[in-house]
Amino acid sequence: MSEKENVAPLDALTQDDFVHVGYIDRPEQEMVQGEDESALRDGWERFKKNKGAVIGLIVISIIIVMAIIGPMISGYRFDEIFKGYNNLPPRIPGLENLGFFDGTSRGVNVYEQLGVTQYFWFGSDTLGRDLFTRIWSGTRVSFIIAIVAVLIDFVIGVTYGTISGYFGGKVDMLMQRILEVINGIPNLVVVTLFVLVFKPGMVSIIVSLMITGWIGMSRVVRSQVLKLKEQEFVLAADVLGARKMMIIVKEILPNIMGQMIVMTMFSIPNAIFYEAFLAFVGLGLAEPQASLGSLINTGYNSMLTHPHLLIFPVIVLSLLMLSFNLIADGLRDAIDPTMKGH
């Protein structure tokens, strides 16, 4: 009988014809070492290794908490005026017994001299308003500007850059020429014109940010879209008949989300400084509302005689901007795959 005749037909095989030989042991060096990690978890682990970014995150968290509860725990309103309590130096319970923040200015305890029994933790301003309350109320304005900057970046900047980069050709050329014209107009001129129309206030600042605040984001998004739209997975989706909007939303934007987040984090301190600058030159919020820029402007005029009016808002603004920059730098290092292992 030939060898072919000894082979049973496939349809005649039963379970008893197979023998379980057990699992094959693989050499240890062939086994995949380590646990699988998601991109988010991997990025978070690298972010935590950046001490500067972690410190920035902690400082921002503290400032956010103080901006929320600061005006409540002081016991004063931001526009409450105490007659005769003008330009009082800082006085903090507990610390006054240690010899600092005790209400002393140039060797004289102003609180005892005036018979003031109240505590003004950061002192009072030129009109007798509590500086502690006004600083944290002004910090709220800075966070509002930060939120507005994020929304403008994502709504206007991402949309404009995506359309310009994806469709390309004449559409891209026209949109980039419009962008160059807008970018060529000085921001201060734009803001001054809006102030003449809308008067100083939050509306003027927000509208001026909407004019030019999204340009940086749109350029970053456009460059990333130009690079990704020629990739195989985008071309495959196009060949399979996916709509352009679906390709943009599901294929392109998720792959540039990291760059968008980093760019947004860098734009936040720029927007905060922009508002502070406008307030400093008198184009910000109107009295009695406060912002860090307007408080710095007031303190600048009394810098030599009452330095506390300038020091405290400058410290808060500096910490705010520095912390956002540290977080943005940490996010860039954590998200960028080329930085892995550094």
CSV table of C-alpha atoms in Angstrom, one decimal:
chain,number,residue,atom,x,y,z
A,1,MET,CA,0.0,0.0,0.0
A,2,SER,CA,1.4,3.4,-0.9
A,3,GLU,CA,2.0,6.3,1.5
A,4,LYS,CA,-0.9,8.2,0.0
A,5,GLU,CA,-3.3,5.4,0.8
A,6,ASN,CA,-2.3,5.5,4.5
A,7,VAL,CA,-3.5,9.2,4.9
A,8,ALA,CA,-7.1,9.4,6.1
A,9,PRO,CA,-9.4,11.8,4.3
A,10,LEU,CA,-9.9,15.2,6.1
A,11,ASP,CA,-13.6,14.5,6.6
A,12,ALA,CA,-12.8,11.2,8.4
A,13,LEU,CA,-10.6,12.9,11.1
A,14,THR,CA,-12.0,13.0,14.6
A,15,GLN,CA,-10.9,14.8,17.8
A,16,ASP,CA,-9.2,11.6,19.0
A,17,ASP,CA,-6.8,11.8,16.1
A,18,PHE,CA,-5.2,15.0,17.6
A,19,VAL,CA,-2.9,15.0,20.6
A,20,HIS,CA,-2.3,18.1,22.8
A,21,VAL,CA,1.4,18.5,23.1
A,22,GLY,CA,1.2,21.4,25.6
A,23,TYR,CA,2.5,24.9,25.3
A,24,ILE,CA,5.9,25.6,23.6
A,25,ASP,CA,8.3,27.2,26.0
A,26,ARG,CA,9.9,30.3,24.4
A,27,PRO,CA,13.4,31.4,25.4
A,28,GLU,CA,13.3,34.2,28.0
A,29,GLN,CA,15.0,36.6,25.6
A,30,GLU,CA,12.1,36.3,23.1
A,31,MET,CA,9.5,37.3,25.6
A,32,VAL,CA,8.3,40.9,25.5
A,33,GLN,CA,9.6,42.7,28.6
A,34,GLY,CA,7.5,45.2,30.5
A,35,GLU,CA,3.8,46.0,30.6
A,36,ASP,CA,1.9,47.6,27.8
A,37,GLU,CA,1.3,51.3,28.4
A,38,SER,CA,-1.1,53.7,26.7
A,39,ALA,CA,0.3,56.8,25.1
A,40,LEU,CA,-1.5,58.9,27.7
A,41,ARG,CA,0.0,57.0,30.6
A,42,ASP,CA,3.4,57.0,29.0
A,43,GLY,CA,3.2,60.8,28.5
A,44,TRP,CA,2.1,61.3,32.1
A,45,GLU,CA,5.0,59.3,33.4
A,46,ARG,CA,7.4,61.4,31.4
A,47,PHE,CA,5.7,64.6,32.5
A,48,LYS,CA,6.1,63.7,36.2
A,49,LYS,CA,9.8,63.3,35.7
A,50,ASN,CA,10.0,67.0,34.6
A,51,LYS,CA,10.4,68.7,38.0
A,52,GLY,CA,9.9,72.1,36.6
A,53,ALA,CA,6.6,71.1,35.0
A,54,VAL,CA,5.4,69.5,38.2
A,55,ILE,CA,6.2,72.6,40.2
A,56,GLY,CA,4.4,74.7,37.7
A,57,LEU,CA,1.3,72.5,37.9
A,58,ILE,CA,1.4,72.8,41.7
A,59,VAL,CA,1.8,76.6,41.6
A,60,ILE,CA,-1.1,76.9,39.1
A,61,SER,CA,-3.3,74.8,41.2
A,62,ILE,CA,-2.6,76.9,44.3
A,63,ILE,CA,-3.3,80.1,42.3
A,64,ILE,CA,-6.6,78.7,40.9
A,65,VAL,CA,-7.7,77.8,44.5
A,66,MET,CA,-6.8,81.3,45.8
A,67,ALA,CA,-8.5,83.0,42.9
A,68,ILE,CA,-11.7,81.1,43.8
A,69,ILE,CA,-11.6,81.4,47.6
A,70,GLY,CA,-9.3,84.4,48.1
A,71,PRO,CA,-11.9,87.1,47.8
A,72,MET,CA,-14.2,85.1,50.1
A,73,ILE,CA,-11.8,84.5,53.0
A,74,SER,CA,-10.6,88.1,53.2
A,75,GLY,CA,-13.9,89.3,54.5
A,76,TYR,CA,-13.8,92.3,52.1
A,77,ARG,CA,-15.3,93.2,48.7
A,78,PHE,CA,-12.9,94.1,45.9
A,79,ASP,CA,-14.6,97.6,45.6
A,80,GLU,CA,-15.1,98.2,49.3
A,81,ILE,CA,-13.4,101.5,50.4
A,82,PHE,CA,-12.2,102.2,53.9
A,83,LYS,CA,-11.8,105.9,54.4
A,84,GLY,CA,-8.6,106.9,56.2
A,85,TYR,CA,-7.0,103.5,55.6
A,86,ASN,CA,-5.2,104.5,52.4
A,87,ASN,CA,-1.9,102.8,51.5
A,88,LEU,CA,-1.6,100.6,54.6
A,89,PRO,CA,1.3,98.2,54.6
A,90,PRO,CA,0.7,94.4,54.8
A,91,ARG,CA,-0.3,93.0,58.2
A,92,ILE,CA,-0.9,89.2,58.6
A,93,PRO,CA,-2.2,87.6,61.9
A,94,GLY,CA,0.5,85.4,63.5
A,95,LEU,CA,3.3,86.6,61.3
A,96,GLU,CA,3.2,90.0,62.9
A,97,ASN,CA,4.5,88.5,66.1
A,98,LEU,CA,7.6,87.3,64.1
A,99,GLY,CA,8.6,90.8,63.2
A,100,PHE,CA,7.5,90.9,59.5
A,101,PHE,CA,4.1,91.7,57.8
A,102,ASP,CA,3.3,93.5,61.0
A,103,GLY,CA,2.0,96.7,59.5
A,104,THR,CA,5.3,98.6,59.9
A,105,SER,CA,6.4,101.1,57.3
A,106,ARG,CA,9.8,102.9,57.6
A,107,GLY,CA,10.0,101.9,61.2
A,108,VAL,CA,6.5,103.1,62.2
A,109,ASN,CA,3.6,100.8,62.9
A,110,VAL,CA,1.0,102.5,60.8
A,111,TYR,CA,-1.9,100.4,62.2
A,112,GLU,CA,-1.1,101.4,65.8
A,113,GLN,CA,-0.6,105.0,64.7
A,114,LEU,CA,-4.0,105.2,63.0
A,115,GLY,CA,-5.7,102.9,65.5
A,116,VAL,CA,-6.6,100.3,62.9
A,117,THR,CA,-7.8,97.0,64.4
A,118,GLN,CA,-8.5,95.3,61.0
A,119,TYR,CA,-6.0,93.2,59.1
A,120,PHE,CA,-5.1,93.9,55.5
A,121,TRP,CA,-2.9,90.9,54.5
A,122,PHE,CA,-1.4,92.5,51.4
A,123,GLY,CA,-2.1,96.1,52.6
A,124,SER,CA,-4.5,98.6,51.1
A,125,ASP,CA,-4.4,100.6,48.0
A,126,THR,CA,-4.5,104.4,47.4
A,127,LEU,CA,-8.3,104.5,48.0
A,128,GLY,CA,-8.3,102.3,51.1
A,129,ARG,CA,-9.4,99.0,49.3
A,130,ASP,CA,-8.1,95.6,50.4
A,131,LEU,CA,-5.2,94.7,48.1
A,132,PHE,CA,-5.5,90.9,48.9
A,133,THR,CA,-9.1,90.8,47.6
A,134,ARG,CA,-8.3,92.9,44.6
A,135,ILE,CA,-5.3,90.8,43.5
A,136,TRP,CA,-7.3,87.5,43.6
A,137,SER,CA,-10.2,89.2,41.9
A,138,GLY,CA,-7.8,90.3,39.2
A,139,THR,CA,-6.4,86.8,39.0
A,140,ARG,CA,-9.9,85.6,38.1
A,141,VAL,CA,-9.7,88.0,35.1
A,142,SER,CA,-6.4,86.5,34.0
A,143,PHE,CA,-8.0,83.0,34.1
A,144,ILE,CA,-11.0,84.2,32.1
A,145,ILE,CA,-8.6,85.5,29.5
A,146,ALA,CA,-6.8,82.2,29.5
A,147,ILE,CA,-10.0,80.3,28.9
A,148,VAL,CA,-10.9,82.7,26.1
A,149,ALA,CA,-7.5,82.2,24.5
A,150,VAL,CA,-7.9,78.4,24.6
A,151,LEU,CA,-11.4,78.7,22.9
A,152,ILE,CA,-10.1,81.1,20.3
A,153,ASP,CA,-7.2,78.9,19.5
A,154,PHE,CA,-9.3,75.7,19.1
A,155,VAL,CA,-12.3,77.3,17.4
A,156,ILE,CA,-10.7,79.8,15.0
A,157,GLY,CA,-7.1,78.8,14.8
A,158,VAL,CA,-7.6,75.0,14.4
A,159,THR,CA,-10.4,75.5,11.9
A,160,TYR,CA,-8.6,78.0,9.8
A,161,GLY,CA,-5.3,76.1,9.8
A,162,THR,CA,-7.0,72.8,9.0
A,163,ILE,CA,-9.0,74.1,6.1
A,164,SER,CA,-6.0,75.9,4.7
A,165,GLY,CA,-3.7,72.9,4.9
A,166,TYR,CA,-6.0,70.2,3.9
A,167,PHE,CA,-7.6,71.7,0.8
A,168,GLY,CA,-4.3,73.4,-0.3
A,169,GLY,CA,-4.0,75.0,-3.8
A,170,LYS,CA,-5.8,78.3,-4.4
A,171,VAL,CA,-7.7,78.0,-1.1
A,172,ASP,CA,-4.5,77.8,0.8
A,173,MET,CA,-2.9,80.6,-1.1
A,174,LEU,CA,-5.9,82.9,-0.5
A,175,MET,CA,-6.2,82.1,3.2
A,176,GLN,CA,-2.5,82.6,3.8
A,177,ARG,CA,-2.6,86.0,2.1
A,178,ILE,CA,-5.5,87.0,4.3
A,179,LEU,CA,-3.5,85.8,7.3
A,180,GLU,CA,-0.5,87.9,6.3
A,181,VAL,CA,-2.7,91.1,6.0
A,182,ILE,CA,-4.2,90.5,9.5
A,183,ASN,CA,-0.9,89.7,11.0
A,184,GLY,CA,0.6,92.9,9.5
A,185,ILE,CA,-1.8,95.1,11.6
A,186,PRO,CA,-0.2,96.1,14.9
A,187,ASN,CA,-2.2,94.7,17.9
A,188,LEU,CA,-2.1,98.0,19.8
A,189,VAL,CA,-3.7,99.8,16.9
A,190,VAL,CA,-6.5,97.2,16.7
A,191,VAL,CA,-7.1,97.4,20.4
A,192,THR,CA,-7.1,101.2,20.5
A,193,LEU,CA,-9.7,101.2,17.7
A,194,PHE,CA,-11.9,98.7,19.6
A,195,VAL,CA,-11.6,100.7,22.8
A,196,LEU,CA,-12.9,103.8,21.0
A,197,VAL,CA,-15.9,101.8,19.8
A,198,PHE,CA,-16.6,99.5,22.8
A,199,LYS,CA,-14.9,101.4,25.6
A,200,PRO,CA,-12.4,99.8,27.9
A,201,GLY,CA,-13.4,96.5,29.3
A,202,MET,CA,-13.5,92.7,28.8
A,203,VAL,CA,-15.3,92.9,25.5
A,204,SER,CA,-12.6,95.0,23.9
A,205,ILE,CA,-9.9,92.6,25.1
A,206,ILE,CA,-11.7,89.5,23.9
A,207,VAL,CA,-12.5,91.0,20.5
A,208,SER,CA,-8.9,92.1,20.0
A,209,LEU,CA,-7.7,88.5,20.9
A,210,MET,CA,-10.2,87.2,18.3
A,211,ILE,CA,-8.6,89.3,15.6
A,212,THR,CA,-5.0,88.1,16.0
A,213,GLY,CA,-4.7,85.7,18.9
A,214,TRP,CA,-5.3,82.6,16.8
A,215,ILE,CA,-2.7,83.2,14.1
A,216,GLY,CA,0.1,81.1,15.8
A,217,MET,CA,-2.2,78.1,16.3
A,218,SER,CA,-3.4,78.2,12.7
A,219,ARG,CA,0.1,78.2,11.3
A,220,VAL,CA,1.1,75.2,13.5
A,221,VAL,CA,-2.0,73.3,12.5
A,222,ARG,CA,-1.6,74.1,8.8
A,223,SER,CA,2.0,72.8,8.8
A,224,GLN,CA,1.0,69.5,10.5
A,225,VAL,CA,-2.0,69.0,8.2
A,226,LEU,CA,0.2,69.5,5.1
A,227,LYS,CA,2.5,66.8,6.4
A,228,LEU,CA,-0.2,64.3,7.4
A,229,LYS,CA,-2.5,64.6,4.5
A,230,GLU,CA,0.0,62.7,2.3
A,231,GLN,CA,0.3,59.8,4.7
A,232,GLU,CA,-0.9,56.4,3.7
A,233,PHE,CA,-3.7,56.1,6.3
A,234,VAL,CA,-5.2,59.4,5.1
A,235,LEU,CA,-4.9,58.4,1.4
A,236,ALA,CA,-6.5,55.0,2.2
A,237,ALA,CA,-9.4,56.6,3.9
A,238,ASP,CA,-9.9,58.9,0.9
A,239,VAL,CA,-9.7,55.9,-1.5
A,240,LEU,CA,-12.3,54.0,0.5
A,241,GLY,CA,-14.7,56.9,0.0
A,242,ALA,CA,-14.6,58.6,3.4
A,243,ARG,CA,-15.9,62.2,3.4
A,244,LYS,CA,-13.4,64.9,3.8
A,245,MET,CA,-14.9,66.1,7.1
A,246,MET,CA,-14.6,62.6,8.5
A,247,ILE,CA,-11.0,62.3,7.3
A,248,ILE,CA,-10.2,65.6,9.1
A,249,VAL,CA,-12.0,64.7,12.3
A,250,LYS,CA,-11.1,61.1,12.6
A,251,GLU,CA,-7.7,60.7,10.9
A,252,ILE,CA,-5.9,64.1,11.0
A,253,LEU,CA,-6.9,66.0,14.1
A,254,PRO,CA,-6.3,63.1,16.6
A,255,ASN,CA,-2.7,62.9,15.3
A,256,ILE,CA,-1.9,66.5,15.8
A,257,MET,CA,-3.7,66.9,19.2
A,258,GLY,CA,-0.5,66.8,21.1
A,259,GLN,CA,1.0,69.8,19.1
A,260,MET,CA,-2.3,71.6,19.5
A,261,ILE,CA,-2.3,71.2,23.3
A,262,VAL,CA,1.3,72.3,23.6
A,263,MET,CA,0.7,75.4,21.4
A,264,THR,CA,-2.3,76.3,23.4
A,265,MET,CA,-0.4,76.1,26.7
A,266,PHE,CA,2.2,78.4,25.3
A,267,SER,CA,-0.5,80.9,24.1
A,268,ILE,CA,-2.1,81.2,27.5
A,269,PRO,CA,0.7,83.2,29.2
A,270,ASN,CA,0.9,85.3,26.1
A,271,ALA,CA,-2.8,86.2,26.4
A,272,ILE,CA,-2.5,86.9,30.1
A,273,PHE,CA,0.5,89.2,29.5
A,274,TYR,CA,-1.4,90.8,26.6
A,275,GLU,CA,-4.3,91.7,29.0
A,276,ALA,CA,-1.9,92.9,31.7
A,277,PHE,CA,-0.1,95.1,29.1
A,278,LEU,CA,-3.4,96.6,27.9
A,279,ALA,CA,-4.5,97.3,31.5
A,280,PHE,CA,-1.1,98.8,32.3
A,281,VAL,CA,-1.4,101.3,29.5
A,282,GLY,CA,-5.0,102.1,30.5
A,283,LEU,CA,-6.9,100.1,27.9
A,284,GLY,CA,-8.0,97.3,30.2
A,285,LEU,CA,-10.9,97.0,32.7
A,286,ALA,CA,-12.5,100.1,34.0
A,287,GLU,CA,-12.5,101.0,37.7
A,288,PRO,CA,-13.6,99.7,40.2
A,289,GLN,CA,-12.9,96.4,38.5
A,290,ALA,CA,-9.4,95.0,39.0
A,291,SER,CA,-7.0,93.0,36.9
A,292,LEU,CA,-3.3,92.2,37.6
A,293,GLY,CA,-2.3,94.7,34.9
A,294,SER,CA,-4.3,97.6,36.4
A,295,LEU,CA,-3.0,96.8,39.8
A,296,ILE,CA,0.6,96.9,38.5
A,297,ASN,CA,-0.2,100.2,36.8
A,298,THR,CA,-1.4,101.7,40.1
A,299,GLY,CA,1.5,100.2,42.1
A,300,TYR,CA,4.0,101.6,39.5
A,301,ASN,CA,2.9,105.1,40.3
A,302,SER,CA,3.6,104.6,44.0
A,303,MET,CA,6.6,102.3,43.7
A,304,LEU,CA,9.0,104.4,45.8
A,305,THR,CA,6.6,105.3,48.6
A,306,HIS,CA,4.4,102.2,48.9
A,307,PRO,CA,6.3,99.3,47.2
A,308,HIS,CA,3.7,96.6,48.4
A,309,LEU,CA,1.2,98.0,45.8
A,310,LEU,CA,3.6,96.8,43.0
A,311,ILE,CA,5.3,93.8,44.5
A,312,PHE,CA,2.3,91.6,45.3
A,313,PRO,CA,0.6,91.8,41.9
A,314,VAL,CA,3.9,91.4,40.1
A,315,ILE,CA,4.7,88.3,42.0
A,316,VAL,CA,1.3,86.7,41.2
A,317,LEU,CA,1.5,87.6,37.5
A,318,SER,CA,5.1,86.4,37.3
A,319,LEU,CA,4.3,83.0,38.9
A,320,LEU,CA,1.2,82.7,36.7
A,321,MET,CA,3.2,83.2,33.5
A,322,LEU,CA,6.2,81.2,34.5
A,323,SER,CA,4.1,78.2,35.7
A,324,PHE,CA,2.2,78.1,32.4
A,325,ASN,CA,5.4,78.1,30.5
A,326,LEU,CA,6.9,75.4,32.6
A,327,ILE,CA,3.8,73.2,32.1
A,328,ALA,CA,3.8,73.9,28.4
A,329,ASP,CA,7.5,72.9,28.2
A,330,GLY,CA,6.8,69.7,30.2
A,331,LEU,CA,3.9,68.8,28.0
A,332,ARG,CA,6.0,69.3,24.8
A,333,ASP,CA,8.7,67.0,26.2
A,334,ALA,CA,6.1,64.4,27.3
A,335,ILE,CA,4.0,64.4,24.1
A,336,ASP,CA,6.9,64.6,21.6
A,337,PRO,CA,8.0,61.0,20.9
A,338,THR,CA,11.5,62.2,19.9
A,339,MET,CA,12.0,63.4,23.5
A,340,LYS,CA,11.4,59.9,25.0
A,341,GLY,CA,14.3,58.7,27.0
A,342,HIS,CA,15.7,62.2,27.6
